[in-house]
Amino acid sequence: MAMIINRGATLLRSARRSAGVVVAACALTVVAGCASLGQPDATPGAPATTPDLLPSDRTGWSPVQADVTTVRPGDAPATVVLSTEVGVAPECAGDPQVTYVTVEGGRVFANVTAPVSPDTQVYGGPCANGSAAGEVVLELGSAPDGAVLVLNQDPWEPDGAGGYQRCDPYLGCGSPPENPCDGYLARFVAGLDVPQHTHQGVEACDGTWMVYAVDPAASFCGPTDGASTCDVPSQLRYAILRFDPAVPAWTAQDWVSPQHTCADVRESLPDLPAAMCIDVPVP
């Protein structure tokens, strides 16, 4: 495969789906009422209108974030059912609700919570063990195909069967890129232990091997209008990455530095093409 040079490439592949959405959230059974957003005079970011979360016999209970485990088609048209879990004993949690809905950039952001007993704060108490399951209905109304739901900051995309599936935590939503050189770096970048503002980017890629530059020198000065405010000697290193389709992700195989040259790297990676290794310039 021909080598692809991609200097200054964008590191992360953004989620690719957006659409205007009208959303209303309704709690099941015990909790009555409906939370909605999308009227012409609605204010993005405003709290949704919800009923009282805590019945009179639950004084002192407070809402906590509920984990959304599945999003399946609802019984009514244009609805989905959110299955939730809270890590407390079932008797210590109430019914889940969508308490906050806002639309930004074509995505729907919703918080899913459940009220829990104050006894959950007692270490080793009666609420400590167990898992409280629940369900809440989310009405999608006229939401178009491809709308993405962000539930408690976790994005979900349509699964093609009326429900939703969780987006890949590293690749985001949508179909992954066909060419490995166009993505799959998020897992590697997330594992880098480098300061903020570190210079980094793709130097070369052939679909199997990649040369990735990392130079934290500029981070020690603090950028001003994109330029370093002081001179710091280069700390440039090149990561030699190989694409693992089983993950899928780029994984580090070795690093090139002034003390560890390409000749050294090829001793441990004999199948590494010469063009996929760049020596660090020696001052």
CSV table of C-alpha atoms in Angstrom, one decimal:
chain,number,residue,atom,x,y,z
A,1,MET,CA,0.0,0.0,0.0
A,2,ALA,CA,1.4,3.4,-0.9
A,3,MET,CA,2.6,5.5,2.0
A,4,ILE,CA,0.3,8.3,3.1
A,5,ILE,CA,1.9,11.4,4.6
A,6,ASN,CA,-0.4,13.2,7.0
A,7,ARG,CA,1.3,16.0,8.9
A,8,GLY,CA,-0.7,17.9,11.4
A,9,ALA,CA,-3.5,15.4,11.0
A,10,THR,CA,-6.6,15.7,13.2
A,11,LEU,CA,-6.2,13.3,16.1
A,12,LEU,CA,-9.7,12.3,16.9
A,13,ARG,CA,-12.5,11.5,14.5
A,14,SER,CA,-15.6,13.5,15.5
A,15,ALA,CA,-19.0,11.9,15.7
A,16,ARG,CA,-20.6,12.3,12.3
A,17,ARG,CA,-24.3,12.5,12.8
A,18,SER,CA,-26.4,15.5,13.7
A,19,ALA,CA,-30.0,16.4,13.3
A,20,GLY,CA,-32.6,18.7,14.8
A,21,VAL,CA,-34.6,16.8,17.4
A,22,VAL,CA,-37.8,17.4,19.3
A,23,VAL,CA,-37.8,15.4,22.6
A,24,ALA,CA,-40.1,14.8,25.5
A,25,ALA,CA,-39.3,12.6,28.4
A,26,CYS,CA,-42.0,10.8,30.5
A,27,ALA,CA,-41.6,8.8,33.6
A,28,LEU,CA,-43.2,5.3,33.9
A,29,THR,CA,-45.9,4.1,36.3
A,30,VAL,CA,-45.6,5.7,39.8
A,31,VAL,CA,-44.2,9.0,38.6
A,32,ALA,CA,-46.7,10.9,36.4
A,33,GLY,CA,-46.0,13.8,34.1
A,34,CYS,CA,-43.8,14.6,31.1
A,35,ALA,CA,-40.6,16.6,30.4
A,36,SER,CA,-40.4,18.1,27.0
A,37,LEU,CA,-38.3,20.4,24.8
A,38,GLY,CA,-38.6,21.6,21.3
A,39,GLN,CA,-41.4,24.2,21.2
A,40,PRO,CA,-40.5,27.3,19.2
A,41,ASP,CA,-40.1,29.4,22.4
A,42,ALA,CA,-38.1,26.7,24.3
A,43,THR,CA,-34.8,27.9,25.7
A,44,PRO,CA,-31.9,25.4,25.1
A,45,GLY,CA,-30.3,24.5,28.4
A,46,ALA,CA,-33.3,25.3,30.5
A,47,PRO,CA,-34.4,22.6,33.0
A,48,ALA,CA,-37.3,20.4,31.8
A,49,THR,CA,-40.5,20.6,33.8
A,50,THR,CA,-40.8,17.6,36.0
A,51,PRO,CA,-43.2,16.4,38.8
A,52,ASP,CA,-42.1,16.1,42.4
A,53,LEU,CA,-39.5,13.4,42.5
A,54,LEU,CA,-39.9,12.6,46.2
A,55,PRO,CA,-43.3,11.5,47.6
A,56,SER,CA,-44.1,12.6,51.1
A,57,ASP,CA,-43.0,9.3,52.6
A,58,ARG,CA,-39.5,9.8,51.1
A,59,THR,CA,-38.4,12.9,52.8
A,60,GLY,CA,-34.6,13.3,52.5
A,61,TRP,CA,-34.3,11.2,49.4
A,62,SER,CA,-32.2,12.8,46.7
A,63,PRO,CA,-31.6,12.1,42.9
A,64,VAL,CA,-28.5,10.4,41.7
A,65,GLN,CA,-27.4,9.6,38.2
A,66,ALA,CA,-28.8,6.3,36.9
A,67,ASP,CA,-26.8,4.1,34.5
A,68,VAL,CA,-28.6,3.6,31.2
A,69,THR,CA,-28.1,-0.1,30.2
A,70,THR,CA,-30.3,-0.4,27.1
A,71,VAL,CA,-32.4,1.7,24.8
A,72,ARG,CA,-35.1,-0.3,23.1
A,73,PRO,CA,-38.1,0.6,21.0
A,74,GLY,CA,-41.2,1.7,22.9
A,75,ASP,CA,-44.7,0.4,22.5
A,76,ALA,CA,-46.0,3.7,21.2
A,77,PRO,CA,-44.7,5.2,17.9
A,78,ALA,CA,-41.6,7.4,18.1
A,79,THR,CA,-40.7,6.3,21.7
A,80,VAL,CA,-37.9,4.4,23.2
A,81,VAL,CA,-37.6,2.8,26.6
A,82,LEU,CA,-34.5,3.4,28.7
A,83,SER,CA,-33.5,0.6,31.0
A,84,THR,CA,-31.6,1.8,34.0
A,85,GLU,CA,-29.7,0.6,37.0
A,86,VAL,CA,-28.6,2.2,40.3
A,87,GLY,CA,-26.1,0.5,42.5
A,88,VAL,CA,-28.2,0.3,45.7
A,89,ALA,CA,-30.7,-2.2,47.1
A,90,PRO,CA,-34.0,-2.0,45.1
A,91,GLU,CA,-36.0,-0.7,48.2
A,92,CYS,CA,-33.6,2.2,48.4
A,93,ALA,CA,-34.3,3.7,45.0
A,94,GLY,CA,-37.3,5.2,43.3
A,95,ASP,CA,-38.4,5.3,39.7
A,96,PRO,CA,-36.0,6.8,37.2
A,97,GLN,CA,-36.8,10.0,35.4
A,98,VAL,CA,-35.4,12.3,32.7
A,99,THR,CA,-34.9,15.5,34.6
A,100,TYR,CA,-33.1,17.7,32.1
A,101,VAL,CA,-33.1,17.9,28.3
A,102,THR,CA,-31.3,20.3,26.0
A,103,VAL,CA,-30.4,20.3,22.3
A,104,GLU,CA,-27.0,21.4,21.2
A,105,GLY,CA,-25.4,21.0,17.8
A,106,GLY,CA,-28.1,18.6,16.6
A,107,ARG,CA,-27.7,16.3,19.5
A,108,VAL,CA,-30.1,15.6,22.4
A,109,PHE,CA,-28.6,15.7,25.8
A,110,ALA,CA,-30.6,14.2,28.7
A,111,ASN,CA,-29.9,13.5,32.3
A,112,VAL,CA,-31.4,10.3,33.7
A,113,THR,CA,-31.7,10.1,37.5
A,114,ALA,CA,-33.4,8.2,40.2
A,115,PRO,CA,-34.2,9.2,43.8
A,116,VAL,CA,-32.3,7.2,46.5
A,117,SER,CA,-32.7,6.9,50.2
A,118,PRO,CA,-30.3,8.8,52.5
A,119,ASP,CA,-29.3,5.4,53.9
A,120,THR,CA,-27.2,4.9,50.8
A,121,GLN,CA,-24.6,7.1,52.4
A,122,VAL,CA,-24.2,4.7,55.3
A,123,TYR,CA,-21.2,2.4,54.8
A,124,GLY,CA,-22.3,-1.2,55.1
A,125,GLY,CA,-25.9,-0.2,55.7
A,126,PRO,CA,-29.0,-1.9,54.3
A,127,CYS,CA,-28.8,0.0,50.9
A,128,ALA,CA,-25.1,-1.0,50.3
A,129,ASN,CA,-25.7,-4.2,48.4
A,130,GLY,CA,-27.8,-4.8,45.3
A,131,SER,CA,-28.9,-3.1,42.1
A,132,ALA,CA,-32.1,-1.3,41.5
A,133,ALA,CA,-33.5,-1.7,38.0
A,134,GLY,CA,-35.9,0.7,36.4
A,135,GLU,CA,-37.4,2.0,33.1
A,136,VAL,CA,-38.4,5.4,31.8
A,137,VAL,CA,-40.0,6.2,28.4
A,138,LEU,CA,-38.4,8.8,26.2
A,139,GLU,CA,-40.7,10.2,23.5
A,140,LEU,CA,-38.8,11.1,20.3
A,141,GLY,CA,-41.7,12.7,18.5
A,142,SER,CA,-40.6,13.7,15.0
A,143,ALA,CA,-36.9,13.0,15.5
A,144,PRO,CA,-35.3,12.3,12.1
A,145,ASP,CA,-33.2,9.2,11.3
A,146,GLY,CA,-29.7,9.4,12.5
A,147,ALA,CA,-30.4,11.5,15.7
A,148,VAL,CA,-27.9,10.8,18.5
A,149,LEU,CA,-29.0,10.7,22.1
A,150,VAL,CA,-26.5,11.7,24.8
A,151,LEU,CA,-27.7,10.2,28.0
A,152,ASN,CA,-25.8,11.2,31.1
A,153,GLN,CA,-22.9,12.3,28.7
A,154,ASP,CA,-22.9,8.9,27.0
A,155,PRO,CA,-23.8,9.0,23.3
A,156,TRP,CA,-26.1,6.4,21.7
A,157,GLU,CA,-27.0,6.0,18.0
A,158,PRO,CA,-29.8,4.3,16.2
A,159,ASP,CA,-29.3,0.5,15.9
A,160,GLY,CA,-31.4,0.1,12.8
A,161,ALA,CA,-34.1,-1.8,14.7
A,162,GLY,CA,-35.9,1.0,16.4
A,163,GLY,CA,-33.7,1.1,19.4
A,164,TYR,CA,-30.3,2.6,20.1
A,165,GLN,CA,-26.8,1.3,20.7
A,166,ARG,CA,-24.0,2.8,22.7
A,167,CYS,CA,-21.4,4.6,20.5
A,168,ASP,CA,-17.9,3.4,20.5
A,169,PRO,CA,-16.0,5.2,23.4
A,170,TYR,CA,-13.0,5.7,21.1
A,171,LEU,CA,-14.4,5.9,17.6
A,172,GLY,CA,-17.6,7.8,18.4
A,173,CYS,CA,-20.8,7.4,16.5
A,174,GLY,CA,-21.3,6.4,12.9
A,175,SER,CA,-19.5,4.0,10.7
A,176,PRO,CA,-15.7,3.7,11.4
A,177,PRO,CA,-13.4,5.0,8.6
A,178,GLU,CA,-12.4,2.4,6.0
A,179,ASN,CA,-8.8,3.6,5.9
A,180,PRO,CA,-7.1,3.1,9.3
A,181,CYS,CA,-5.0,6.2,8.6
A,182,ASP,CA,-8.1,8.3,9.0
A,183,GLY,CA,-8.9,7.4,12.6
A,184,TYR,CA,-8.5,4.8,15.4
A,185,LEU,CA,-6.0,6.9,17.3
A,186,ALA,CA,-8.1,7.9,20.3
A,187,ARG,CA,-7.2,4.8,22.4
A,188,PHE,CA,-3.5,5.5,22.0
A,189,VAL,CA,-3.8,9.2,22.5
A,190,ALA,CA,-5.8,8.7,25.7
A,191,GLY,CA,-3.0,6.6,27.1
A,192,LEU,CA,-0.3,9.2,26.5
A,193,ASP,CA,1.1,10.6,29.7
A,194,VAL,CA,2.0,14.1,28.4
A,195,PRO,CA,1.3,17.6,29.5
A,196,GLN,CA,-1.5,19.7,28.0
A,197,HIS,CA,-0.5,21.6,24.8
A,198,THR,CA,2.0,18.9,23.8
A,199,HIS,CA,2.7,19.0,20.1
A,200,GLN,CA,1.6,15.7,18.5
A,201,GLY,CA,0.4,14.5,15.1
A,202,VAL,CA,0.7,11.9,12.4
A,203,GLU,CA,3.9,12.0,10.4
A,204,ALA,CA,3.5,9.0,8.1
A,205,CYS,CA,1.0,6.2,7.6
A,206,ASP,CA,0.6,3.3,5.2
A,207,GLY,CA,-2.5,1.7,6.7
A,208,THR,CA,-0.5,-0.9,8.7
A,209,TRP,CA,2.3,1.2,10.2
A,210,MET,CA,2.2,4.8,11.5
A,211,VAL,CA,4.8,7.3,12.7
A,212,TYR,CA,3.3,9.6,15.3
A,213,ALA,CA,5.2,12.6,16.6
A,214,VAL,CA,5.1,13.7,20.3
A,215,ASP,CA,7.0,16.7,21.5
A,216,PRO,CA,6.0,18.1,25.0
A,217,ALA,CA,8.6,21.0,24.9
A,218,ALA,CA,6.1,23.7,24.0
A,219,SER,CA,3.8,22.8,26.9
A,220,PHE,CA,6.3,24.1,29.4
A,221,CYS,CA,6.1,27.6,28.1
A,222,GLY,CA,2.3,28.0,27.8
A,223,PRO,CA,0.9,29.0,24.4
A,224,THR,CA,0.1,32.6,23.6
A,225,ASP,CA,-2.0,33.0,20.4
A,226,GLY,CA,-0.8,29.6,19.3
A,227,ALA,CA,2.9,30.4,19.8
A,228,SER,CA,5.3,29.4,22.5
A,229,THR,CA,6.3,32.2,24.9
A,230,CYS,CA,9.8,30.8,25.5
A,231,ASP,CA,12.4,28.7,24.0
A,232,VAL,CA,12.7,25.1,25.2
A,233,PRO,CA,14.9,22.4,23.6
A,234,SER,CA,13.0,20.0,21.5
A,235,GLN,CA,11.8,16.8,23.2
A,236,LEU,CA,10.6,15.2,20.0
A,237,ARG,CA,10.0,11.5,19.9
A,238,TYR,CA,8.3,9.3,17.3
A,239,ALA,CA,6.0,6.6,18.3
A,240,ILE,CA,6.0,3.6,15.9
A,241,LEU,CA,2.4,2.3,15.8
A,242,ARG,CA,0.9,-0.7,14.2
A,243,PHE,CA,-2.8,-1.1,13.4
A,244,ASP,CA,-4.6,-3.9,15.2
A,245,PRO,CA,-7.8,-4.7,13.4
A,246,ALA,CA,-9.0,-6.9,16.2
A,247,VAL,CA,-9.4,-3.9,18.6
A,248,PRO,CA,-9.5,-1.9,16.3
A,249,ALA,CA,-6.9,0.7,17.2
A,250,TRP,CA,-3.3,1.8,16.6
A,251,THR,CA,-1.0,0.4,19.3
A,252,ALA,CA,2.6,1.5,20.1
A,253,GLN,CA,5.3,-1.0,19.1
A,254,ASP,CA,8.4,1.2,19.9
A,255,TRP,CA,9.6,4.8,20.2
A,256,VAL,CA,12.3,6.5,18.2
A,257,SER,CA,14.5,9.0,20.2
A,258,PRO,CA,18.0,10.5,19.7
A,259,GLN,CA,19.3,7.6,21.8
A,260,HIS,CA,17.1,4.9,20.2
A,261,THR,CA,17.3,5.2,16.4
A,262,CYS,CA,15.5,3.5,13.6
A,263,ALA,CA,18.3,1.1,13.3
A,264,ASP,CA,17.6,0.0,16.9
A,265,VAL,CA,13.9,-0.1,16.3
A,266,ARG,CA,14.2,-2.4,13.2
A,267,GLU,CA,16.1,-4.9,15.3
A,268,SER,CA,13.0,-5.6,17.3
A,269,LEU,CA,10.6,-4.9,14.4
A,270,PRO,CA,12.2,-6.5,11.3
A,271,ASP,CA,9.0,-6.2,9.2
A,272,LEU,CA,8.8,-2.4,9.7
A,273,PRO,CA,9.2,-0.7,6.3
A,274,ALA,CA,12.1,1.8,6.2
A,275,ALA,CA,9.7,4.5,5.1
A,276,MET,CA,7.7,4.0,8.3
A,277,CYS,CA,10.5,5.0,10.6
A,278,ILE,CA,11.9,8.5,11.0
A,279,ASP,CA,15.0,9.3,13.0
A,280,VAL,CA,14.9,12.2,15.4
A,281,PRO,CA,17.2,15.0,14.3
A,282,VAL,CA,20.2,15.3,16.6
A,283,PRO,CA,21.0,18.9,17.5
